[in-house]
mmCIF file of C-alpha atoms and ligand atoms in Angstrom:
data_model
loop_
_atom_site.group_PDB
_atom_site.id
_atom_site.type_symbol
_atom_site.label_atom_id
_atom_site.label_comp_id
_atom_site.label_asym_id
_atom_site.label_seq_id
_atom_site.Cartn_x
_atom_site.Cartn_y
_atom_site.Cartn_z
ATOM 1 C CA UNK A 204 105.577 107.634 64.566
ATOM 2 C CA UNK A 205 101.636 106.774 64.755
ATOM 3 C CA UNK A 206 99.747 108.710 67.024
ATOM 4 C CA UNK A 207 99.297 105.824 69.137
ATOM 5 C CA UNK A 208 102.913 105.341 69.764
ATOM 6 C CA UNK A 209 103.319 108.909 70.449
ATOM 7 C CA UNK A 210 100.696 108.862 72.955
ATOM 8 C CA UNK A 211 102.284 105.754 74.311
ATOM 9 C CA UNK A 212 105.591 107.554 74.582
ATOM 10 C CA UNK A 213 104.251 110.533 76.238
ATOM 11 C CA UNK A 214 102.334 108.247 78.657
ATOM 12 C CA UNK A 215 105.386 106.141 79.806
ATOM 13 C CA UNK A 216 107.672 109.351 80.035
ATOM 14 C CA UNK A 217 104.804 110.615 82.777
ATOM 15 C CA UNK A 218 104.691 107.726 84.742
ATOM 16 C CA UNK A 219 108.438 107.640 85.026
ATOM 17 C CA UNK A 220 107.976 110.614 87.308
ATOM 18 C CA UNK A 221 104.853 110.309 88.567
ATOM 19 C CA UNK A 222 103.138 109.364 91.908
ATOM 20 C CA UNK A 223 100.710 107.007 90.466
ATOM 21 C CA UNK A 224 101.037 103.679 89.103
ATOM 22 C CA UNK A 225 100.802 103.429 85.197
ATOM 23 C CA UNK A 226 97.464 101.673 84.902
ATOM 24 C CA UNK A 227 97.567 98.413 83.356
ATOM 25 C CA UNK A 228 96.233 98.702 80.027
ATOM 26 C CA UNK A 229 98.346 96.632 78.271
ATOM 27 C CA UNK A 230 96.693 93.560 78.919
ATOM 28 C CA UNK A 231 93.938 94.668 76.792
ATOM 29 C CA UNK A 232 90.947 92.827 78.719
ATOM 30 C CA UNK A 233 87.603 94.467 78.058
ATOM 31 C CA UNK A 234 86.307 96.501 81.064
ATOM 32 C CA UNK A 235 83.172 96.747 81.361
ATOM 33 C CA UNK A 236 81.260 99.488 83.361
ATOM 34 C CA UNK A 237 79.934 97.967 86.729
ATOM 35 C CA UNK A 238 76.356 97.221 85.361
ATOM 36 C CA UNK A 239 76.036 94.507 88.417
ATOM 37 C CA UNK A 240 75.494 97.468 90.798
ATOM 38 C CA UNK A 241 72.825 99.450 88.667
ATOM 39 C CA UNK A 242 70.393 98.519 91.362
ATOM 40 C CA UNK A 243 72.751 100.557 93.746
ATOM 41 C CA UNK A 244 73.555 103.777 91.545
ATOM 42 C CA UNK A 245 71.299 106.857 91.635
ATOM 43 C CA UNK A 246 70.923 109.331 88.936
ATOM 44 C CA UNK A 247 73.120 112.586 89.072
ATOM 45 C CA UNK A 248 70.393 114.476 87.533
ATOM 46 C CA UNK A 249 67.439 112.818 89.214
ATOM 47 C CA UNK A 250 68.372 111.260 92.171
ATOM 48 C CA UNK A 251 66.448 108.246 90.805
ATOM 49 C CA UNK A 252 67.839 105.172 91.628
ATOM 50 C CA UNK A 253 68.376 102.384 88.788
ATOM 51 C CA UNK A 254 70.741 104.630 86.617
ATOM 52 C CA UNK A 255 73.102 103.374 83.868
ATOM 53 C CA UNK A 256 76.405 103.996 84.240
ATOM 54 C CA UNK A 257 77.888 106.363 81.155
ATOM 55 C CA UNK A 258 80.830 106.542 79.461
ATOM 56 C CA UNK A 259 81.747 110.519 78.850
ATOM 57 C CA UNK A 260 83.857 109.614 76.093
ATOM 58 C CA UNK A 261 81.991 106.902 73.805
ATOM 59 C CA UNK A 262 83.504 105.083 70.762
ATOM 60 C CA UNK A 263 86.955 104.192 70.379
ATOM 61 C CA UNK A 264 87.443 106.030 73.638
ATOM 62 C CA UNK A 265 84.651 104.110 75.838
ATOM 63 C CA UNK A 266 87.385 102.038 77.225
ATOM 64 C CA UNK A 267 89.649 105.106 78.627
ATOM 65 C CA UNK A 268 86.482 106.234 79.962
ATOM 66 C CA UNK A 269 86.034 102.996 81.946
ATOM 67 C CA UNK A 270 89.977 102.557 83.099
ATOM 68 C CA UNK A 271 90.156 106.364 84.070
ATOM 69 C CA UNK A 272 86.258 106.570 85.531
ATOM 70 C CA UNK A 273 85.384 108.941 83.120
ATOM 71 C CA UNK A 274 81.732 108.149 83.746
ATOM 72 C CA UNK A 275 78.679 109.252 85.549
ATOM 73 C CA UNK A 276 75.540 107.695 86.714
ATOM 74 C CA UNK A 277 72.213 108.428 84.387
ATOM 75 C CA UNK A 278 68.599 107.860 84.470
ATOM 76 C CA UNK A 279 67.791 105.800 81.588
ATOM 77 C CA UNK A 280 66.117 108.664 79.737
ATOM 78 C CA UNK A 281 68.592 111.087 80.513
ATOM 79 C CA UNK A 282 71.347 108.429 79.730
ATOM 80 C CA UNK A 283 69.344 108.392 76.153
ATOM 81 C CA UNK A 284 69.080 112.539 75.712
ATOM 82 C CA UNK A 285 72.699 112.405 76.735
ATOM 83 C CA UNK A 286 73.664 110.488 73.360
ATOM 84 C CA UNK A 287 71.024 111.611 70.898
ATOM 85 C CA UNK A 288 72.905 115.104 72.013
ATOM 86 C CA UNK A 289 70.067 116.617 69.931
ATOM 87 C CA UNK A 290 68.659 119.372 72.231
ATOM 88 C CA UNK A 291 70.299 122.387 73.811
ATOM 89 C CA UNK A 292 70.833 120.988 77.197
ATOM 90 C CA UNK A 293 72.023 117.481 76.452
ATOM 91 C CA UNK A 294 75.024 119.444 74.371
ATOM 92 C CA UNK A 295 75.637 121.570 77.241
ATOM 93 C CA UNK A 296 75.953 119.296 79.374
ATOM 94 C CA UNK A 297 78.062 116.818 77.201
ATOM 95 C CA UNK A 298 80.637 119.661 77.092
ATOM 96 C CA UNK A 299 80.449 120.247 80.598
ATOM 97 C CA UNK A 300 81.483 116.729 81.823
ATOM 98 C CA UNK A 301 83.771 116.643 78.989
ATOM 99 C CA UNK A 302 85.264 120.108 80.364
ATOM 100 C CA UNK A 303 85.352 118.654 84.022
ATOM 101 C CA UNK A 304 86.879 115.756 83.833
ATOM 102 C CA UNK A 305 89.869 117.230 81.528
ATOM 103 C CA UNK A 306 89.969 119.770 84.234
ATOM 104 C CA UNK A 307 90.057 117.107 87.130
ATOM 105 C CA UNK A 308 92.593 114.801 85.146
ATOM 106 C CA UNK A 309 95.058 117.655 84.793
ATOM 107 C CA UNK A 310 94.576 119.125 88.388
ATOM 108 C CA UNK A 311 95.368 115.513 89.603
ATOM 109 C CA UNK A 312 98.701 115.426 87.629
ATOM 110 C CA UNK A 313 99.736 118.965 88.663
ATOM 111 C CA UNK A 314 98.737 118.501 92.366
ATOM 112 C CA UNK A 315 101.430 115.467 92.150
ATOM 113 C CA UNK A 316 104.195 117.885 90.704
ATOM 114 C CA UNK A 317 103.412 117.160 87.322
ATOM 115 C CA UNK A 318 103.719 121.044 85.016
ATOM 116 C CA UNK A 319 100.840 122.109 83.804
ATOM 117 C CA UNK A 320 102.101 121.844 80.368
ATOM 118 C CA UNK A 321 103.036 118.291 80.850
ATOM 119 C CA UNK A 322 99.471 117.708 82.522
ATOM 120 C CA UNK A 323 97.847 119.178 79.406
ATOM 121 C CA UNK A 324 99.945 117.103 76.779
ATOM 122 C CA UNK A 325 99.057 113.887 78.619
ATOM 123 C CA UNK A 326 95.656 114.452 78.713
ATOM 124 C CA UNK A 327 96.027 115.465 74.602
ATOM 125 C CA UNK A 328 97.863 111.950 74.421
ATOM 126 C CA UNK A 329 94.963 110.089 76.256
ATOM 127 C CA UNK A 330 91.834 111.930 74.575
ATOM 128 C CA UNK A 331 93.260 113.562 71.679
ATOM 129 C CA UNK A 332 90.978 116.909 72.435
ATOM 130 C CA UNK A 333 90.900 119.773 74.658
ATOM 131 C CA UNK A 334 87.947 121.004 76.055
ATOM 132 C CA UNK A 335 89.497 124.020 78.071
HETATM 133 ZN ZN1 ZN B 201 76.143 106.213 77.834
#
């Protein structure tokens, strides 16, 4: 079995018992992130308003970020320090986000009666990592 269709087996076996609908992915239209509002978001950092929405999980994974809202509000050159990920504090903080949504996703699950053990292998099926 691929690890897609694993994850996609774990993934339905969840939502068979879970309290949320099973998001629909299958349809495979392109999200995109909201950039109509930018006027409207403000910088978590800054406070600055005008930030870019970003994806906390880029690449093959931007689009889970999107669907699951994996994402947090930047000021354009803290939205660029975030990916260069070149300095101390833009790789602390990339963990950190990285470490708190993993920690909200599974807290969400378990608060529905999911087991933490189940919580942690869907968030391995949807992300692939774990951060805590
Ligand atoms: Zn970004």
């Amino acid at each position: 079995m691929s690890k897609e269709e694993k994850s996609s087996k774990v993934l339905d076996s969840y939502y068979e018992n879970c309290a949320f609908p099973k998001p629909k992915s299958k349809k495979k239209k392109l999200l995109h992130n909201g950039y109509k509002d930018k006027h409207e978001r403000i910088c978590w950092y800054t406070g600055r308003p005008g930030a870019e929405r970003h994806e906390i999980w880029g690449g093959p994974d931007r689009q889970k970020s999107i669907e699951m809202g994996f994402q947090v509000d930047l000021c354009s050159e803290l939205h660029a320090r975030l990916h260069a990920n070149c300095d101390e504090w833009a790789k602390t903080e990339n963990l950190k986000w990285k470490m708190f949504f993993q920690m909200q996703y599974e807290q969400k699950l378990i608060e529905s009666g999911i087991r933490p053990e189940m919580a942690r292998e869907c968030w391995m099926a949807l992300i692939g990592r774990n951060y805590l």
